[in-house]
Coordinates of C-alpha atoms and ligand atoms in Angstrom, one line a residue:
M1 CA 169.8 59.9 145.0
L2 CA 172.4 61.3 142.6
S3 CA 175.9 62.0 143.5
S4 CA 178.1 64.6 141.6
T5 CA 181.2 66.5 142.5
A6 CA 181.1 70.0 143.1
V7 CA 182.3 73.1 145.1
G8 CA 185.5 73.2 147.4
F9 CA 184.4 71.1 150.0
G10 CA 184.1 67.8 148.2
P11 CA 181.6 65.6 146.6
L12 CA 177.6 66.2 147.3
T13 CA 174.9 63.7 147.6
E14 CA 172.0 65.3 145.7
V15 CA 168.7 64.6 147.6
H16 CA 166.2 67.1 146.3
A17 CA 166.1 69.4 143.2
A18 CA 164.9 73.0 143.4
S19 CA 161.2 73.2 143.1
A20 CA 160.1 74.2 139.4
S21 CA 156.5 74.9 140.6
R22 CA 156.1 78.3 142.3
E23 CA 152.8 77.9 144.3
W24 CA 153.3 80.2 147.5
W25 CA 152.6 77.3 149.9
R26 CA 155.5 75.0 148.5
S27 CA 158.2 77.2 150.4
A28 CA 155.9 79.1 152.6
V29 CA 156.8 79.8 156.5
I30 CA 153.5 79.5 158.4
Y31 CA 153.3 81.1 161.6
Q32 CA 150.7 79.4 164.2
I33 CA 148.7 81.9 166.4
Y34 CA 147.3 80.1 169.4
P35 CA 144.6 83.1 170.2
R36 CA 144.3 82.2 173.6
S37 CA 147.7 83.1 174.6
F38 CA 148.9 85.5 172.0
R39 CA 147.7 88.9 173.0
D40 CA 144.5 89.8 175.4
A41 CA 143.0 93.3 174.5
N42 CA 140.1 93.2 176.6
G43 CA 141.8 92.3 180.1
D44 CA 139.8 89.1 180.8
G45 CA 143.3 87.1 180.8
V46 CA 142.3 85.2 177.4
G47 CA 143.9 86.3 174.2
D48 CA 141.3 87.7 171.6
L49 CA 141.3 88.5 168.1
P50 CA 141.4 92.2 168.6
G51 CA 144.8 91.5 170.5
I52 CA 146.2 89.6 167.4
T53 CA 145.0 92.4 165.1
A54 CA 146.8 94.8 167.4
E55 CA 150.3 93.1 167.3
L56 CA 150.1 91.4 163.7
H57 CA 152.9 93.9 162.4
H58 CA 155.4 92.1 164.8
I59 CA 154.4 88.8 162.9
A60 CA 155.0 90.6 159.5
E61 CA 158.0 92.1 160.4
L62 CA 159.4 88.5 161.2
G63 CA 159.4 87.7 157.7
V64 CA 156.7 84.7 157.6
D65 CA 154.4 84.3 154.7
A66 CA 151.2 83.3 156.4
I67 CA 149.4 82.8 159.8
W68 CA 147.5 79.9 161.0
L69 CA 144.8 80.7 163.6
S70 CA 144.1 78.0 166.0
P71 CA 140.2 77.6 167.0
F72 CA 138.4 81.0 167.7
Y73 CA 135.1 79.4 167.0
A74 CA 131.9 79.1 169.5
S75 CA 133.0 76.6 171.9
P76 CA 132.6 75.6 175.5
Q77 CA 136.3 75.5 175.7
R78 CA 136.5 72.0 177.1
D79 CA 139.7 71.5 174.8
A80 CA 140.6 75.0 174.4
G81 CA 138.4 75.5 171.6
Y82 CA 138.8 72.1 169.6
D83 CA 135.3 71.5 170.7
V84 CA 133.4 73.6 168.5
S85 CA 129.6 74.4 168.9
D86 CA 129.2 76.7 166.0
Y87 CA 131.7 76.5 163.2
C88 CA 130.5 79.7 161.5
D89 CA 130.8 82.0 164.6
V90 CA 133.5 83.5 166.7
D91 CA 133.4 82.6 170.6
P92 CA 132.8 85.7 172.7
L93 CA 135.9 85.1 174.2
F94 CA 137.7 86.0 171.2
G95 CA 135.5 88.6 169.7
T96 CA 133.0 88.8 166.7
L97 CA 133.0 88.0 162.9
E98 CA 133.7 91.6 162.7
D99 CA 136.8 91.2 164.7
F100 CA 137.9 88.4 162.5
D101 CA 137.2 90.4 159.2
A102 CA 139.3 93.3 160.7
L103 CA 142.1 90.9 161.4
S104 CA 142.0 89.4 158.1
T105 CA 142.1 92.9 156.3
A106 CA 144.9 93.7 158.5
A107 CA 146.7 90.6 157.7
R108 CA 146.3 91.2 154.1
S109 CA 147.6 94.7 154.4
L110 CA 150.7 93.3 156.0
G111 CA 151.1 90.8 153.2
L112 CA 150.3 87.9 155.4
R113 CA 147.7 85.0 154.2
V114 CA 145.3 83.7 156.8
I115 CA 144.7 79.9 157.5
V116 CA 142.0 78.8 159.7
D117 CA 141.6 75.6 161.8
L118 CA 139.0 73.2 160.6
V119 CA 138.0 70.6 163.2
P120 CA 136.1 67.9 161.3
N121 CA 136.5 64.7 163.3
H122 CA 134.3 65.9 166.2
C123 CA 132.2 68.8 167.3
S124 CA 131.6 70.0 171.0
S125 CA 128.8 67.9 172.7
E126 CA 126.9 71.5 172.9
H127 CA 126.7 71.8 169.0
A128 CA 123.0 71.9 167.9
L129 CA 123.5 68.8 165.9
F130 CA 124.7 66.7 168.9
Q131 CA 122.0 68.1 171.1
A132 CA 119.5 67.1 168.4
A133 CA 120.7 63.5 168.2
L134 CA 120.5 63.3 172.0
A135 CA 116.9 64.4 172.0
A136 CA 115.8 62.1 168.9
G137 CA 116.8 58.8 170.2
P138 CA 118.2 55.6 168.7
G139 CA 117.8 54.7 165.0
S140 CA 117.3 58.4 164.3
A141 CA 118.4 60.3 161.5
E142 CA 119.9 62.9 164.0
R143 CA 121.9 60.1 165.7
D144 CA 123.3 58.9 162.3
M145 CA 125.4 62.2 162.0
F146 CA 127.3 60.7 165.1
L147 CA 128.7 57.4 166.1
F148 CA 126.1 56.0 168.3
R149 CA 126.0 52.2 169.0
D150 CA 124.3 49.9 171.6
G151 CA 126.8 48.8 174.4
R152 CA 128.1 45.2 174.7
G153 CA 126.8 43.0 177.9
E154 CA 123.4 41.9 178.6
H155 CA 122.2 45.3 179.6
G156 CA 124.4 47.2 177.1
E157 CA 126.7 48.3 180.2
F158 CA 129.9 47.9 178.4
P159 CA 131.3 50.3 175.6
P160 CA 130.8 49.0 172.0
N161 CA 134.5 48.3 171.6
N162 CA 137.9 48.7 173.3
W163 CA 139.0 52.0 171.7
E164 CA 140.6 54.6 174.2
S165 CA 140.4 58.4 174.1
H166 CA 143.8 60.1 173.3
F167 CA 143.3 62.2 176.4
G168 CA 142.8 58.9 178.5
G169 CA 139.8 56.6 179.5
P170 CA 137.4 54.8 177.2
A171 CA 136.6 56.4 173.9
W172 CA 132.9 55.8 174.5
T173 CA 130.2 57.6 176.9
R174 CA 126.9 56.1 177.5
V175 CA 123.7 58.5 177.3
T176 CA 120.6 58.7 179.3
E177 CA 117.9 58.3 176.7
P178 CA 115.0 61.0 176.5
D179 CA 112.9 58.4 178.5
G180 CA 115.2 58.3 181.2
T181 CA 116.7 55.0 180.7
P182 CA 120.6 54.3 180.5
G183 CA 120.9 54.1 176.6
Q184 CA 123.5 53.9 173.8
W185 CA 126.9 55.1 173.8
Y186 CA 128.6 57.5 171.5
A187 CA 132.4 57.4 170.3
H188 CA 135.0 60.4 171.0
L189 CA 138.5 59.8 170.0
F190 CA 139.1 63.0 172.4
D191 CA 137.2 64.1 175.5
S192 CA 133.7 63.1 176.3
T193 CA 132.5 66.5 175.3
Q194 CA 133.8 65.9 171.9
P195 CA 131.6 63.5 169.9
D196 CA 132.9 62.0 166.7
F197 CA 131.1 62.6 163.4
N198 CA 130.0 59.7 161.2
W199 CA 131.6 60.4 157.8
D200 CA 129.7 57.6 156.3
N201 CA 126.7 60.1 156.5
R202 CA 126.5 62.4 153.4
A203 CA 124.8 65.0 155.4
V204 CA 128.0 65.2 157.5
A205 CA 130.0 66.0 154.3
A206 CA 127.5 68.4 153.2
E207 CA 127.6 70.2 156.7
F208 CA 131.5 70.6 156.2
E209 CA 131.3 71.7 152.7
R210 CA 128.9 74.5 153.9
I211 CA 131.5 75.3 156.6
L212 CA 134.2 75.5 154.3
R213 CA 132.5 77.8 151.9
F214 CA 131.6 80.3 154.8
W215 CA 135.2 80.7 155.5
L216 CA 136.4 80.8 152.0
E217 CA 133.8 83.6 151.2
R218 CA 135.2 85.4 154.0
G219 CA 138.5 85.3 152.2
V220 CA 140.7 82.7 153.9
D221 CA 143.6 81.4 152.2
G222 CA 143.2 77.8 153.4
F223 CA 142.5 75.3 156.4
R224 CA 144.8 73.4 158.8
V225 CA 142.9 70.3 159.0
D226 CA 142.6 68.9 162.7
V227 CA 143.3 64.9 163.1
A228 CA 142.7 64.8 159.3
H229 CA 143.4 61.0 159.4
S230 CA 140.8 60.0 161.9
L231 CA 137.5 61.3 160.1
V232 CA 136.5 57.8 158.5
K233 CA 136.3 54.8 160.6
A234 CA 136.6 51.2 159.5
A235 CA 133.2 49.5 158.9
G236 CA 132.0 48.0 162.0
L237 CA 134.3 50.0 164.4
P238 CA 136.2 46.7 165.6
D239 CA 138.2 46.3 168.6
W240 CA 141.9 47.1 167.6
G241 CA 144.8 45.0 168.9
G242 CA 147.3 47.8 169.1
R243 CA 147.4 50.5 171.5
A244 CA 143.9 51.2 172.2
D245 CA 144.2 54.9 171.4
G246 CA 145.3 53.8 168.0
A247 CA 148.8 55.2 168.3
S248 CA 151.8 53.6 166.6
S249 CA 153.2 50.6 168.5
P250 CA 155.5 47.9 167.5
G251 CA 153.7 45.6 165.1
F252 CA 150.8 48.0 165.1
P253 CA 151.5 51.2 162.8
G254 CA 148.9 53.9 163.4
H255 CA 147.7 53.9 160.0
L256 CA 146.4 50.3 160.3
A257 CA 144.2 51.0 163.2
P258 CA 140.5 51.1 162.5
M259 CA 139.9 54.8 163.5
F260 CA 143.0 56.2 161.2
G261 CA 144.0 56.2 157.6
Q262 CA 141.0 54.5 156.2
P263 CA 140.9 54.5 152.4
G264 CA 137.7 56.6 152.4
L265 CA 139.4 59.7 153.4
K266 CA 140.7 60.4 150.1
G267 CA 137.4 60.7 148.8
V268 CA 136.5 63.5 151.3
Y269 CA 140.0 65.3 150.8
R270 CA 139.3 65.1 146.9
R271 CA 136.0 66.8 147.3
W272 CA 137.3 69.6 149.6
R273 CA 140.0 70.4 147.1
E274 CA 137.4 70.9 144.6
V275 CA 135.4 73.2 146.6
L276 CA 138.8 75.1 147.4
A277 CA 139.6 75.5 143.8
E278 CA 136.2 77.2 143.1
Y279 CA 137.6 80.0 145.2
G280 CA 141.0 80.3 143.5
A281 CA 144.0 78.3 142.8
D282 CA 146.0 79.3 145.7
K283 CA 143.8 78.1 148.6
I284 CA 145.2 75.3 150.7
L285 CA 144.4 72.4 152.9
C286 CA 147.2 71.3 155.5
A287 CA 146.8 67.9 157.2
E288 CA 147.4 67.3 160.7
A289 CA 148.0 63.6 160.3
N290 CA 150.2 62.1 162.7
V291 CA 150.4 58.6 161.0
D292 CA 153.5 56.5 159.7
P293 CA 155.4 55.6 157.6
L294 CA 156.0 58.8 155.7
P295 CA 155.3 57.6 152.2
R296 CA 151.8 56.6 153.6
M297 CA 151.1 59.9 154.9
A298 CA 152.4 61.2 151.3
E299 CA 149.6 59.8 149.7
W300 CA 147.3 62.2 151.3
V301 CA 149.0 64.9 149.7
A302 CA 149.4 63.4 146.2
S303 CA 147.7 65.3 143.5
G304 CA 143.9 66.2 144.3
Q305 CA 144.5 65.5 147.9
Q306 CA 145.5 68.0 150.5
H307 CA 148.4 70.3 149.9
Q308 CA 150.5 69.7 152.8
A309 CA 150.8 67.6 155.8
F310 CA 152.6 68.2 159.0
N311 CA 155.8 66.6 159.2
F312 CA 155.6 65.0 162.8
R313 CA 158.4 62.7 162.2
Y314 CA 160.9 65.6 161.8
L315 CA 159.5 67.2 164.9
S316 CA 159.9 64.0 166.9
A317 CA 163.3 62.9 165.5
P318 CA 166.1 62.7 168.1
F319 CA 168.6 65.8 167.8
A320 CA 171.2 63.3 166.7
P321 CA 172.8 63.2 163.2
G322 CA 171.8 59.8 162.0
P323 CA 168.2 60.2 162.8
L324 CA 167.8 63.6 161.7
R325 CA 169.6 63.0 158.2
G326 CA 167.3 59.8 157.9
V327 CA 164.2 61.8 158.6
I328 CA 165.2 64.4 156.2
D329 CA 166.1 61.9 153.2
E330 CA 163.0 60.0 153.8
S331 CA 160.6 62.9 154.1
L332 CA 162.1 64.6 150.8
S333 CA 162.1 61.2 149.0
A334 CA 158.4 60.5 150.0
F335 CA 156.9 63.9 149.4
D336 CA 158.9 64.4 146.1
A337 CA 157.7 61.2 144.8
V338 CA 154.1 62.7 144.9
G339 CA 154.9 66.2 143.8
A340 CA 154.1 67.7 147.2
P341 CA 156.4 70.0 149.4
T342 CA 158.0 68.6 152.6
T343 CA 157.0 70.6 155.7
W344 CA 159.4 71.2 158.9
V345 CA 158.1 71.8 162.4
L346 CA 159.7 72.0 165.6
S347 CA 157.0 73.1 168.0
N348 CA 153.2 73.6 168.3
H349 CA 150.5 73.5 170.8
D350 CA 150.5 69.8 171.5
V351 CA 154.0 69.4 172.5
V352 CA 156.8 70.5 174.6
R353 CA 158.4 73.3 173.1
H354 CA 161.8 72.7 171.4
A355 CA 163.6 74.9 173.8
T356 CA 162.5 72.8 176.4
R357 CA 162.9 69.4 174.8
L358 CA 166.4 70.2 173.6
G359 CA 167.5 71.0 177.0
L360 CA 166.7 67.6 178.4
T361 CA 169.8 65.4 178.7
E362 CA 167.6 62.4 180.2
G363 CA 164.1 61.2 180.2
D364 CA 161.9 60.6 177.5
L365 CA 158.5 62.5 176.5
A366 CA 155.5 61.0 175.0
S367 CA 153.5 63.0 172.3
G368 CA 150.7 65.1 174.0
D369 CA 152.5 65.0 177.4
G370 CA 154.0 67.9 179.2
I371 CA 156.3 68.0 182.0
G372 CA 155.2 68.7 185.5
A373 CA 156.6 68.3 188.7
G374 CA 158.8 65.3 189.4
G375 CA 159.2 65.0 185.5
P376 CA 162.7 65.6 184.0
T377 CA 164.3 68.9 184.6
P378 CA 165.7 70.7 181.6
N379 CA 168.6 72.6 181.3
V380 CA 167.2 76.0 180.1
T381 CA 170.5 77.5 178.7
L382 CA 171.4 74.4 176.8
G383 CA 167.9 74.0 175.6
R384 CA 167.6 77.3 174.2
A385 CA 171.2 77.4 172.8
R386 CA 170.2 74.3 171.0
A387 CA 166.8 75.7 169.8
R388 CA 168.6 78.5 168.0
A389 CA 170.7 75.9 166.0
A390 CA 167.7 73.6 165.3
S391 CA 165.7 76.5 164.1
L392 CA 168.4 77.8 161.9
F393 CA 169.0 74.4 160.3
M394 CA 165.5 73.9 159.8
L395 CA 164.8 77.1 158.2
G396 CA 167.7 76.3 155.7
L397 CA 165.7 73.2 154.6
P398 CA 163.8 73.4 151.3
G399 CA 159.9 73.2 151.7
S400 CA 157.4 74.9 153.8
A401 CA 158.1 75.4 157.5
Y402 CA 155.8 76.0 160.4
L403 CA 156.5 78.0 163.5
Y404 CA 154.8 78.1 166.7
Q405 CA 154.2 81.6 168.4
G406 CA 156.8 82.3 170.9
E407 CA 159.5 80.1 169.5
E408 CA 160.9 83.0 167.8
L409 CA 161.5 84.3 171.6
G410 CA 163.1 81.0 172.3
L411 CA 160.3 80.4 175.0
V412 CA 160.3 77.3 177.3
D413 CA 157.4 75.4 178.7
N414 CA 156.2 76.5 182.1
L415 CA 156.9 73.4 184.3
D416 CA 155.5 74.9 187.3
I417 CA 151.6 75.0 186.8
A418 CA 149.7 73.9 189.8
P419 CA 147.1 71.2 189.4
H420 CA 144.3 73.6 190.1
E421 CA 145.6 75.7 187.4
R422 CA 145.8 73.1 184.8
Q423 CA 143.1 73.2 181.8
D424 CA 144.4 70.5 179.3
P425 CA 141.6 67.7 179.6
T426 CA 144.4 65.2 179.5
F427 CA 145.4 66.1 182.9
H428 CA 142.0 65.9 184.2
R429 CA 141.1 62.6 182.3
T430 CA 144.1 60.9 183.6
G431 CA 143.8 61.8 187.3
G432 CA 146.9 63.9 186.9
E433 CA 149.0 61.0 185.6
R434 CA 149.8 62.7 182.2
V435 CA 150.1 66.6 182.9
G436 CA 149.1 67.5 179.3
R437 CA 150.0 70.3 177.1
D438 CA 149.3 73.5 179.2
G439 CA 153.1 74.1 179.6
C440 CA 153.7 75.1 176.0
R441 CA 150.4 77.3 175.9
V442 CA 151.4 79.9 178.4
P443 CA 150.4 83.5 177.3
L444 CA 153.2 85.4 175.4
P445 CA 155.4 88.1 177.2
W446 CA 155.4 91.2 175.1
T447 CA 157.1 93.3 177.6
S448 CA 159.6 92.7 180.2
S449 CA 157.5 94.6 182.9
G450 CA 154.0 95.7 183.2
P451 CA 150.9 93.6 183.7
A452 CA 151.1 90.0 182.6
Y453 CA 154.4 91.0 180.8
G454 CA 152.4 92.9 178.2
F455 CA 149.9 90.0 177.5
S456 CA 146.9 91.6 179.1
P457 CA 146.1 95.2 180.4
S458 CA 144.6 93.9 183.7
G459 CA 147.5 91.6 184.4
A460 CA 145.3 88.4 184.0
S461 CA 146.5 85.3 182.4
W462 CA 144.6 82.2 181.9
L463 CA 147.7 80.0 182.6
P464 CA 150.4 81.5 184.8
Q465 CA 153.5 83.0 183.1
P466 CA 157.0 82.2 184.7
G467 CA 159.2 84.8 186.0
L468 CA 161.8 84.1 183.0
W469 CA 159.1 86.0 180.8
A470 CA 160.9 89.0 181.9
E471 CA 164.0 88.4 180.2
L472 CA 162.5 86.6 177.2
A473 CA 159.8 89.3 176.4
R474 CA 159.6 90.8 172.9
D475 CA 160.7 94.2 173.8
A476 CA 163.8 92.8 175.7
Q477 CA 164.8 90.9 172.5
A478 CA 163.9 93.4 169.9
A479 CA 166.9 95.8 169.9
D480 CA 169.5 93.1 170.9
P481 CA 171.1 91.8 167.8
A482 CA 172.3 88.7 169.7
S483 CA 168.7 87.7 170.6
H484 CA 166.7 84.6 169.8
L485 CA 164.3 87.2 167.7
S486 CA 166.8 88.9 165.8
L487 CA 168.3 85.3 164.8
Y488 CA 164.9 84.4 163.7
R489 CA 164.3 87.7 161.7
E490 CA 167.7 87.5 160.0
A491 CA 167.1 83.7 159.0
L492 CA 163.8 84.3 157.6
G493 CA 165.0 87.5 155.6
L494 CA 167.9 85.5 154.3
R495 CA 165.5 82.2 153.5
R496 CA 163.3 84.7 151.3
E497 CA 166.3 86.5 149.9
H498 CA 167.9 83.2 148.8
D499 CA 164.8 81.5 148.0
L500 CA 165.9 78.5 150.1
G501 CA 162.2 77.2 150.7
A502 CA 162.0 76.5 146.8
G503 CA 165.6 75.5 146.8
S504 CA 167.4 72.0 146.7
L505 CA 169.2 70.0 149.3
A506 CA 172.5 68.0 148.6
W507 CA 174.6 66.5 151.4
A508 CA 178.1 67.7 151.6
D509 CA 179.8 64.4 152.3
E510 CA 183.1 65.3 153.5
L511 CA 181.7 67.8 156.0
S512 CA 178.9 65.5 157.2
V513 CA 181.4 63.6 159.6
G514 CA 182.1 63.4 163.1
G515 CA 178.5 64.2 164.2
V516 CA 178.0 67.1 161.7
L517 CA 175.4 67.5 159.3
A518 CA 176.1 69.6 156.4
F519 CA 173.9 70.4 153.3
V520 CA 173.8 72.7 150.5
N521 CA 170.8 74.7 149.3
G522 CA 171.6 76.7 146.1
T523 CA 174.7 78.6 147.0
I524 CA 174.2 78.3 150.8
L525 CA 175.9 75.8 153.1
V526 CA 174.1 74.8 156.2
M527 CA 176.0 73.1 158.9
L528 CA 174.9 71.7 162.3
N529 CA 177.4 70.2 164.8
L530 CA 175.7 67.4 166.8
G531 CA 179.1 66.1 167.8
C532 CA 181.1 66.6 170.8
A533 CA 184.0 68.7 169.6
P534 CA 184.3 72.1 167.5
V535 CA 185.0 71.5 163.8
E536 CA 186.6 73.7 161.4
L537 CA 184.5 75.8 159.0
P538 CA 185.3 75.6 155.3
P539 CA 186.1 79.0 153.7
G540 CA 183.0 81.2 152.9
E541 CA 181.0 84.2 154.3
V542 CA 179.2 83.7 157.5
L543 CA 175.5 84.8 156.8
A544 CA 173.9 83.5 160.0
S545 CA 175.1 81.4 163.1
S546 CA 173.2 80.4 166.3
A547 CA 176.3 81.2 168.2
P548 CA 179.3 83.5 167.5
V549 CA 181.6 81.5 165.2
G550 CA 185.2 82.2 164.1
N551 CA 187.0 79.5 162.3
A552 CA 185.1 76.7 164.0
L553 CA 181.7 75.7 164.9
G554 CA 181.1 74.4 168.4
P555 CA 179.1 71.6 169.7
G556 CA 175.2 72.3 169.5
E557 CA 175.8 75.1 167.0
A558 CA 174.7 76.0 163.4
V559 CA 175.7 78.1 160.8
W560 CA 174.8 79.3 157.2
L561 CA 177.8 80.0 155.0
R562 CA 177.9 81.5 151.6
F563 CA 180.4 79.8 149.6
Ligands
NOJ1 C1 144.8 68.0 167.7 C2 144.8 69.4 168.2 O1 145.9 70.0 167.7 C3 144.7 69.3 169.6 O2 144.9 70.5 170.3 C4 143.3 69.0 170.0 O3 143.3 68.7 171.3 C5 143.0 67.6 169.3 N1 143.3 67.7 167.8 C6 141.5 67.4 169.2 O4 140.9 68.1 168.5

């Protein structure tokens, strides 16, 4: 870190220099569309591709650069589409390949790039390859596409190792062999309907190269890579002494687990990068790789590897000055060291929305868990106010930012989903002990009145929408300059105008006291007050603020000043 004196408000501690490389993804704001919950055109209660196409202009108007579509491929929908039975077709629930092409054309005409989800760790148990593996029996080439093993115990009655599924329960399921006898076990880091591929088998790599090319030929701009850190497993699939689902625990960092962060991953990514390059220099890979520490994650976005990785450390950092500054410094330093942009993210379809999280004044949340009856009760007003500040602060950071549909409306989780309405396999695999992720996946409100708040013409909705949607609907916010939506539009417009994504970061030392975080990016001063008392603002023109500001910034508020 360099220190230099500048500007009227004292010395600056420089952390990150403006980017000299101008590739679009280094500074892009990428908006995640969760197709099931975006907009339902055909009235069956589940969002679809024509619904997305119809409303895409709203997303373009917001001022983002690209959309990332969560899976819309053929799937039995046991894990909301992350259980793919045909990677090169659209599930009838969402439409057809022609609907995808229409969406893609519409996006391009609106100036939006399109990123699709790649799910290479596992497929659906209904995928033809897995069905063939079941039919072919032990020792076959078909079984070698997956992780089949004999069980432990005299009769093979125990799972081959102690790994657990992320959704709860063992990471192994025993099959009945074609001759009717109890047989081998197959590994699944997620639901039993999501068998893991064997990435040591070259035929698996070849199949995914085919899938990449299929979508690249249809013109996509890149792939978000699901559980990118888990494809390759340690030889021999050994037991693991840390948390059996491989998640980090004291003394057992996730990347040392036998099912995560294995060295063989780098060869996989290198090959994918070469394939992408054949289709143009601006196609990208973004790793969903929830491992620590950050420098380890950065190895996977070094030259020749993936382009970006989701910064889950930022998402899970406490809303407090020390931890937040710490993770920003560490992120910029780790990713700068390998020449990759840092990404920033606050919400997605797997976590409690940040407007809900930030409204919690007590209680802790584990990743992948939602809040249900009997859980902590968030203060919605506080959470939404803090979420405005958190988002404004994040959008001032240099690098690439990911937004999750509905956060621009300040949506909160629906905490009142009845057990029989819950769909997440986590809920069902843990007998309701973990409520899972349905709360953040509730269909969007487009209109404050009308069927399903404008989500579906029939009024159907695959998850119940809360009454609060009437107030938070897009049409109610569109014309209100004080709304959440207006703040996002304003911030995204200014971010683009001032090129903040490609910008720099230097902490304003004398302002970063008393719970305040203040940094300079170009000619903009970004301040977030995480202390308990209002702080005086330095001279400058207020460009955007999370709450009305005079000469002072209140607790839980953020501001952008031009100085
Ligand atoms: C991560 C995805 O984001 C999540 O929704 C899914 O359940 C798991 N990977 C398994 O694919």
